[in-house]
Amino acid sequence: MTSSMPSSQAGQGGSPGRPAVLVTRAIFPDVIERLSQYFDVDHNQSDEVLDAAALRARLAGKAGVLANAADRIDGTLVAGLPGLRAVCNMAVGYNNLDVPALTAAGIVATNTPDVLTETTADFGWALLMATARRVTESEHWLRAGHWQRWAYDMFLGVDVHGSTLGILGMGRIGQALARRAAGFGMTVLYHNRSQLPATTEQALGARYVSKAELLAQADHLVLVLPYSAESHHAIGAAELARMKPTATLVNLARGGVVDDAALAEALRARRIFAAGLDVFENEPDVHPALLEVPNVVLTPHIASASEKTRRAMANLAADNLIAALDAGPSAGHPPSVINPEVLPRRR
Ligand code: GLV
């Protein structure tokens, strides 16, 4: 396999009959092995940062790329890459890809839905619980040696059981969050671009409301909507002002869905009770004002990070890449295509 080669030498143009592909970030070594059965693999197991220029240089001569949600792949980039045929994200979100530009160029784009749904919903609940019950704030206080005696009003939080859960974006992950709410005896409200069929709503015990009502009614509001120009700053100062002062906010979606500066100010002024954030506007940089407020739980974009799920995501991204480049048992039929209309006229 080519993964033993220095990564910068591997796969420029591919050897005869073997397309060259790039894996932009370090990944499970056995996934590199799998890809190497079909392709000359230029990998990045040292996980060096590939800025836009380095990404462009490494993509020269490649037929496909296994990309990460932080790799920006847009029309300008692919215009200079006439051999690129497949862009396979190891993420369910794909706001890093300019899908219309890829489609126009005849490039297949894929993502990794389904395999991360339940793990991500579990983490949404972990963040919600930690936020409502001040788990990390109290732990930091304890570790700092401040605990001298028990007190009746130490770290009073807000209840989760019996409260109203609001879900903004009711796709697969939103629905998995809603299913878990039944055990807490919660009222579940949601807002989405389109209302779910009545049978699905009934099965989830969830009721569709306007965004304004969701903001006003939710005791715990969880964001799981895709990031796009329309959802940019879906939660900003005006929306935060409509929430209950006792409410919590959890962002599992993408940085940019929340105006982080406005949120930090709302937390500082106690306009809402607390927030739990797994995603940020300028990852890996976190808005400095968020680092200053105690009533926020901050995690480094790990909602899908269980061993089993990250393996499943990596393997699904590899399955997509193999099939999109007409290799393997599903040649020509990648399992999760974002732009299926491109298949009949792909490069
Ligand atoms: C993670 O953020 C994903 O989109 O899978």
Short mmCIF file of C-alpha atoms and ligand atoms in Angstrom, two decimals:
data_model
loop_
_atom_site.label_atom_id
_atom_site.label_comp_id
_atom_site.label_asym_id
_atom_site.label_seq_id
_atom_site.Cartn_x
_atom_site.Cartn_y
_atom_site.Cartn_z
CA MET A 1 0.00 0.00 0.00
CA THR A 2 1.08 3.55 -0.59
CA SER A 3 0.47 4.74 2.94
CA SER A 4 4.04 3.77 3.77
CA MET A 5 5.24 6.36 1.25
CA PRO A 6 5.95 9.89 2.37
CA SER A 7 2.50 11.35 1.94
CA SER A 8 3.67 14.23 -0.22
CA GLN A 9 5.02 11.79 -2.83
CA ALA A 10 2.05 9.50 -3.05
CA GLY A 11 -0.44 9.47 -5.83
CA GLN A 12 0.33 12.47 -8.01
CA GLY A 13 -1.82 11.48 -10.96
CA GLY A 14 -1.97 7.82 -9.86
CA SER A 15 -0.18 4.85 -11.34
CA PRO A 16 -1.58 3.32 -14.54
CA GLY A 17 -5.12 2.05 -13.92
CA ARG A 18 -5.12 3.34 -10.33
CA PRO A 19 -6.64 6.72 -9.69
CA ALA A 20 -4.99 8.95 -7.10
CA VAL A 21 -6.96 10.22 -4.13
CA LEU A 22 -6.25 12.57 -1.23
CA VAL A 23 -7.31 12.01 2.38
CA THR A 24 -7.03 15.52 3.80
CA ARG A 25 -6.73 14.68 7.49
CA ALA A 26 -5.44 11.85 9.67
CA ILE A 27 -7.87 8.96 9.79
CA PHE A 28 -8.07 5.36 11.06
CA PRO A 29 -5.10 3.56 9.41
CA ASP A 30 -7.27 0.63 8.31
CA VAL A 31 -9.37 3.05 6.24
CA ILE A 32 -6.21 4.16 4.42
CA GLU A 33 -5.48 0.45 3.88
CA ARG A 34 -8.95 -0.09 2.39
CA LEU A 35 -8.59 2.85 0.03
CA SER A 36 -5.14 1.65 -0.96
CA GLN A 37 -6.67 -1.54 -2.39
CA TYR A 38 -8.14 0.62 -5.16
CA PHE A 39 -6.21 3.88 -5.29
CA ASP A 40 -2.85 5.54 -4.90
CA VAL A 41 -3.53 7.28 -1.61
CA ASP A 42 -1.94 10.59 -0.70
CA HIS A 43 -2.66 10.72 3.02
CA ASN A 44 -1.99 13.18 5.78
CA GLN A 45 -1.48 10.89 8.76
CA SER A 46 0.81 13.48 10.34
CA ASP A 47 -2.31 15.70 10.32
CA GLU A 48 -0.50 18.81 9.17
CA VAL A 49 -2.76 21.80 8.57
CA LEU A 50 -3.56 22.11 4.87
CA ASP A 51 -4.43 25.73 4.16
CA ALA A 52 -6.23 26.61 0.93
CA ALA A 53 -2.98 26.76 -1.08
CA ALA A 54 -1.70 23.44 0.33
CA LEU A 55 -5.06 21.79 -0.32
CA ARG A 56 -5.02 23.02 -3.91
CA ALA A 57 -1.48 21.73 -4.42
CA ARG A 58 -2.23 18.33 -2.88
CA LEU A 59 -5.42 17.95 -4.95
CA ALA A 60 -3.58 18.41 -8.25
CA GLY A 61 -3.88 15.19 -10.25
CA LYS A 62 -6.34 13.59 -7.82
CA ALA A 63 -9.54 11.89 -8.93
CA GLY A 64 -11.13 12.02 -5.50
CA VAL A 65 -10.84 13.42 -2.02
CA LEU A 66 -11.93 12.19 1.40
CA ALA A 67 -12.48 15.54 3.06
CA ASN A 68 -13.19 16.90 6.48
CA ALA A 69 -15.93 19.39 7.37
CA ALA A 70 -13.27 22.09 7.74
CA ASP A 71 -11.95 21.69 4.16
CA ARG A 72 -13.49 24.40 2.00
CA ILE A 73 -14.05 22.98 -1.50
CA ASP A 74 -15.57 25.59 -3.76
CA GLY A 75 -16.00 26.46 -7.41
CA THR A 76 -12.71 28.35 -7.69
CA LEU A 77 -10.79 25.41 -6.29
CA VAL A 78 -12.39 22.77 -8.51
CA ALA A 79 -12.10 24.95 -11.61
CA GLY A 80 -8.36 24.30 -11.45
CA LEU A 81 -8.79 20.55 -10.91
CA PRO A 82 -10.12 19.05 -14.15
CA GLY A 83 -9.42 15.48 -12.99
CA LEU A 84 -11.40 15.70 -9.75
CA ARG A 85 -14.45 13.42 -9.89
CA ALA A 86 -15.54 12.82 -6.29
CA VAL A 87 -15.59 14.86 -3.09
CA CYS A 88 -16.50 12.70 -0.10
CA ASN A 89 -17.08 14.45 3.23
CA MET A 90 -16.55 12.61 6.49
CA ALA A 91 -19.43 14.53 8.10
CA VAL A 92 -23.16 14.73 7.70
CA GLY A 93 -23.01 18.53 7.33
CA TYR A 94 -21.59 19.78 4.06
CA ASN A 95 -21.66 23.56 4.25
CA ASN A 96 -17.91 23.37 3.48
CA LEU A 97 -18.77 22.21 -0.04
CA ASP A 98 -20.11 24.44 -2.81
CA VAL A 99 -22.53 21.76 -4.00
CA PRO A 100 -23.97 23.74 -6.96
CA ALA A 101 -20.41 24.33 -8.24
CA LEU A 102 -19.52 20.64 -7.82
CA THR A 103 -22.72 19.62 -9.57
CA ALA A 104 -22.10 22.05 -12.43
CA ALA A 105 -18.62 20.57 -12.82
CA GLY A 106 -19.97 16.99 -12.86
CA ILE A 107 -18.30 16.10 -9.55
CA VAL A 108 -20.04 13.67 -7.19
CA ALA A 109 -20.42 14.99 -3.62
CA THR A 110 -21.19 12.68 -0.68
CA ASN A 111 -21.65 12.93 3.09
CA THR A 112 -22.10 10.52 6.04
CA PRO A 113 -25.71 10.63 7.25
CA ASP A 114 -27.48 8.08 9.48
CA VAL A 115 -24.37 6.45 10.99
CA LEU A 116 -23.93 9.35 13.43
CA THR A 117 -27.54 10.17 14.24
CA GLU A 118 -27.92 8.34 17.56
CA THR A 119 -24.44 9.16 18.86
CA THR A 120 -24.96 12.85 18.08
CA ALA A 121 -28.37 12.83 19.77
CA ASP A 122 -26.81 11.18 22.85
CA PHE A 123 -24.28 14.01 22.97
CA GLY A 124 -27.01 16.61 22.56
CA TRP A 125 -28.55 15.25 25.73
CA ALA A 126 -25.18 15.19 27.49
CA LEU A 127 -24.73 18.90 26.68
CA LEU A 128 -28.30 19.74 27.63
CA MET A 129 -28.01 18.00 31.00
CA ALA A 130 -24.57 19.45 31.73
CA THR A 131 -25.83 22.92 30.83
CA ALA A 132 -29.08 22.77 32.82
CA ARG A 133 -27.40 21.25 35.89
CA ARG A 134 -24.12 23.20 35.75
CA VAL A 135 -21.99 20.06 35.62
CA THR A 136 -18.77 21.51 34.22
CA GLU A 137 -19.00 24.81 36.10
CA SER A 138 -19.35 23.00 39.44
CA GLU A 139 -16.60 20.53 38.57
CA HIS A 140 -14.15 23.34 37.75
CA TRP A 141 -15.03 24.98 41.08
CA LEU A 142 -14.47 21.72 42.96
CA ARG A 143 -11.16 21.04 41.21
CA ALA A 144 -10.03 24.56 42.07
CA GLY A 145 -10.33 23.61 45.77
CA HIS A 146 -13.27 25.88 46.60
CA TRP A 147 -15.49 23.20 48.20
CA GLN A 148 -15.41 23.78 51.97
CA ARG A 149 -18.96 22.70 52.92
CA TRP A 150 -22.28 21.74 51.37
CA ALA A 151 -24.85 24.53 50.98
CA TYR A 152 -28.53 24.44 50.09
CA ASP A 153 -28.07 26.85 47.20
CA MET A 154 -24.89 25.52 45.63
CA PHE A 155 -25.06 25.49 41.84
CA LEU A 156 -28.81 25.63 41.56
CA GLY A 157 -29.82 24.67 38.06
CA VAL A 158 -33.00 24.29 36.06
CA ASP A 159 -34.96 21.06 35.75
CA VAL A 160 -35.01 18.97 32.62
CA HIS A 161 -37.77 16.51 33.53
CA GLY A 162 -41.27 17.79 32.92
CA SER A 163 -40.00 20.84 31.01
CA THR A 164 -40.49 21.90 27.38
CA LEU A 165 -37.87 20.83 24.88
CA GLY A 166 -37.63 23.00 21.75
CA ILE A 167 -35.91 21.62 18.68
CA LEU A 168 -34.95 23.92 15.81
CA GLY A 169 -34.36 21.72 12.73
CA MET A 170 -36.25 18.43 12.82
CA GLY A 171 -34.18 16.14 10.62
CA ARG A 172 -32.77 12.79 11.64
CA ILE A 173 -30.85 14.11 14.67
CA GLY A 174 -33.70 16.35 15.82
CA GLN A 175 -36.04 13.37 15.74
CA ALA A 176 -33.57 11.21 17.68
CA LEU A 177 -33.38 13.97 20.32
CA ALA A 178 -37.17 14.08 20.50
CA ARG A 179 -37.45 10.31 20.98
CA ARG A 180 -35.20 10.53 24.03
CA ALA A 181 -37.38 13.25 25.61
CA ALA A 182 -40.20 10.81 26.39
CA GLY A 183 -38.23 9.36 29.31
CA PHE A 184 -38.04 12.82 30.89
CA GLY A 185 -41.79 13.44 30.56
CA MET A 186 -41.17 16.53 28.43
CA THR A 187 -43.38 18.50 26.11
CA VAL A 188 -41.63 18.54 22.72
CA LEU A 189 -42.06 21.48 20.33
CA TYR A 190 -40.21 21.89 17.07
CA HIS A 191 -39.77 24.23 14.16
CA ASN A 192 -38.46 23.15 10.78
CA ARG A 193 -38.55 24.28 7.15
CA SER A 194 -41.37 21.80 6.63
CA GLN A 195 -43.79 20.21 9.05
CA LEU A 196 -43.40 16.45 9.57
CA PRO A 197 -46.24 14.08 8.60
CA ALA A 198 -48.84 13.75 11.37
CA THR A 199 -47.95 10.09 11.96
CA THR A 200 -44.28 10.97 12.56
CA GLU A 201 -45.26 13.83 14.88
CA GLN A 202 -47.47 11.45 16.80
CA ALA A 203 -44.77 8.80 17.09
CA LEU A 204 -42.31 11.42 18.37
CA GLY A 205 -44.87 13.17 20.59
CA ALA A 206 -43.73 16.44 18.99
CA ARG A 207 -45.77 19.50 17.99
CA TYR A 208 -44.91 21.90 15.17
CA VAL A 209 -44.86 25.60 16.16
CA SER A 210 -43.64 28.84 14.62
CA LYS A 211 -40.05 29.86 15.35
CA ALA A 212 -41.37 32.73 17.50
CA GLU A 213 -43.44 30.33 19.61
CA LEU A 214 -40.53 27.92 19.90
CA LEU A 215 -38.30 30.69 21.24
CA ALA A 216 -40.95 31.84 23.70
CA GLN A 217 -42.00 28.40 24.98
CA ALA A 218 -38.81 26.32 25.12
CA ASP A 219 -37.19 25.67 28.48
CA HIS A 220 -34.35 23.97 26.62
CA LEU A 221 -33.75 24.87 22.98
CA VAL A 222 -31.53 22.58 20.89
CA LEU A 223 -30.26 23.64 17.45
CA VAL A 224 -29.79 20.92 14.86
CA LEU A 225 -30.51 22.73 11.60
CA PRO A 226 -28.05 22.70 8.68
CA TYR A 227 -25.91 25.79 8.20
CA SER A 228 -26.59 27.84 5.07
CA ALA A 229 -26.97 31.49 4.09
CA GLU A 230 -30.59 31.27 5.35
CA SER A 231 -29.66 29.84 8.75
CA HIS A 232 -26.73 32.23 9.34
CA HIS A 233 -27.28 33.75 12.81
CA ALA A 234 -30.67 32.06 13.14
CA ILE A 235 -30.11 32.76 16.83
CA GLY A 236 -28.89 36.31 17.42
CA ALA A 237 -29.62 39.07 19.91
CA ALA A 238 -33.27 39.43 18.86
CA GLU A 239 -33.99 35.71 19.17
CA LEU A 240 -32.17 35.43 22.50
CA ALA A 241 -34.27 38.31 23.80
CA ARG A 242 -37.43 36.32 23.06
CA MET A 243 -36.30 33.30 25.12
CA LYS A 244 -37.20 32.74 28.77
CA PRO A 245 -34.59 34.04 31.24
CA THR A 246 -34.55 30.52 32.70
CA ALA A 247 -33.99 28.83 29.33
CA THR A 248 -30.93 26.97 28.10
CA LEU A 249 -29.62 26.84 24.53
CA VAL A 250 -27.62 23.98 22.99
CA ASN A 251 -25.88 24.31 19.61
CA LEU A 252 -25.10 20.94 18.02
CA ALA A 253 -25.50 22.24 14.46
CA ARG A 254 -22.72 24.45 13.11
CA GLY A 255 -20.96 27.57 14.16
CA GLY A 256 -22.62 30.47 12.37
CA VAL A 257 -26.13 29.30 13.21
CA VAL A 258 -25.61 31.25 16.44
CA ASP A 259 -24.20 34.76 16.70
CA ASP A 260 -21.55 33.84 19.29
CA ALA A 261 -20.88 37.45 20.34
CA ALA A 262 -24.59 38.07 20.95
CA LEU A 263 -24.85 34.80 22.88
CA ALA A 264 -21.87 35.66 25.07
CA GLU A 265 -23.50 38.99 25.90
CA ALA A 266 -26.86 37.33 26.66
CA LEU A 267 -25.11 34.86 28.97
CA ARG A 268 -23.13 37.62 30.66
CA ALA A 269 -26.29 39.66 31.24
CA ARG A 270 -28.18 36.49 32.30
CA ARG A 271 -30.77 37.09 29.62
CA ILE A 272 -30.86 33.29 29.34
CA PHE A 273 -29.78 30.83 32.01
CA ALA A 274 -26.99 28.97 30.25
CA ALA A 275 -25.76 27.47 26.98
CA GLY A 276 -23.99 24.35 25.78
CA LEU A 277 -21.93 24.68 22.60
CA ASP A 278 -20.19 22.00 20.57
CA VAL A 279 -19.69 24.20 17.49
CA PHE A 280 -18.39 27.74 17.03
CA GLU A 281 -18.22 30.48 14.43
CA ASN A 282 -14.43 30.38 13.93
CA GLU A 283 -13.41 26.89 14.98
CA PRO A 284 -11.02 26.07 16.49
CA ASP A 285 -10.99 29.64 17.85
CA VAL A 286 -13.71 30.31 20.39
CA HIS A 287 -15.07 33.83 20.81
CA PRO A 288 -13.07 35.23 23.76
CA ALA A 289 -16.22 36.55 25.45
CA LEU A 290 -17.60 32.99 25.64
CA LEU A 291 -14.46 31.91 27.48
CA GLU A 292 -15.14 34.61 30.08
CA VAL A 293 -18.68 33.58 31.10
CA PRO A 294 -19.23 30.74 33.56
CA ASN A 295 -22.69 29.70 32.40
CA VAL A 296 -21.63 27.99 29.20
CA VAL A 297 -20.44 24.43 28.58
CA LEU A 298 -17.89 24.33 25.74
CA THR A 299 -16.84 21.19 23.86
CA PRO A 300 -14.56 20.90 20.80
CA HIS A 301 -16.96 19.68 18.07
CA ILE A 302 -17.18 16.11 19.39
CA ALA A 303 -20.89 15.30 19.14
CA SER A 304 -20.28 12.32 16.83
CA ALA A 305 -17.09 11.25 18.59
CA SER A 306 -17.65 7.72 19.81
CA GLU A 307 -15.11 5.18 18.57
CA LYS A 308 -17.81 3.15 16.86
CA THR A 309 -19.43 6.10 15.13
CA ARG A 310 -16.24 7.80 13.97
CA ARG A 311 -15.19 4.46 12.46
CA ALA A 312 -18.56 4.13 10.76
CA MET A 313 -18.27 7.67 9.37
CA ALA A 314 -14.76 7.07 8.06
CA ASN A 315 -15.78 3.79 6.44
CA LEU A 316 -18.90 5.30 4.89
CA ALA A 317 -16.83 8.16 3.47
CA ALA A 318 -14.41 5.56 2.06
CA ASP A 319 -17.31 3.47 0.64
CA ASN A 320 -18.58 6.61 -1.07
CA LEU A 321 -15.16 7.44 -2.52
CA ILE A 322 -14.56 3.89 -3.77
CA ALA A 323 -17.99 3.63 -5.40
CA ALA A 324 -17.95 7.18 -6.82
CA LEU A 325 -14.69 6.36 -8.61
CA ASP A 326 -16.29 3.21 -10.07
CA ALA A 327 -14.42 0.70 -7.93
CA GLY A 328 -15.44 -1.89 -5.34
CA PRO A 329 -18.65 -3.88 -4.95
CA SER A 330 -20.96 -0.83 -5.34
CA ALA A 331 -19.07 0.71 -8.28
CA GLY A 332 -20.95 3.69 -9.64
CA HIS A 333 -23.47 3.71 -6.77
CA PRO A 334 -22.07 5.61 -3.79
CA PRO A 335 -24.32 4.98 -0.77
CA SER A 336 -24.93 8.59 0.29
CA VAL A 337 -24.80 11.10 -2.54
CA ILE A 338 -25.68 14.74 -1.94
CA ASN A 339 -26.10 15.56 -5.65
CA PRO A 340 -27.56 12.39 -7.25
CA GLU A 341 -28.52 14.38 -10.35
CA VAL A 342 -24.84 14.44 -11.25
CA LEU A 343 -24.51 10.64 -11.47
CA PRO A 344 -25.71 10.22 -15.05
CA ARG A 345 -23.44 13.02 -16.31
CA ARG A 346 -20.50 12.86 -13.93
CA ARG A 347 -16.95 13.33 -15.07
C1 GLV B 1 -20.24 17.00 12.15
O1 GLV B 1 -20.29 18.12 12.50
C2 GLV B 1 -20.93 16.50 11.00
O2 GLV B 1 -21.50 17.29 10.23
O3 GLV B 1 -20.90 15.29 10.81
#
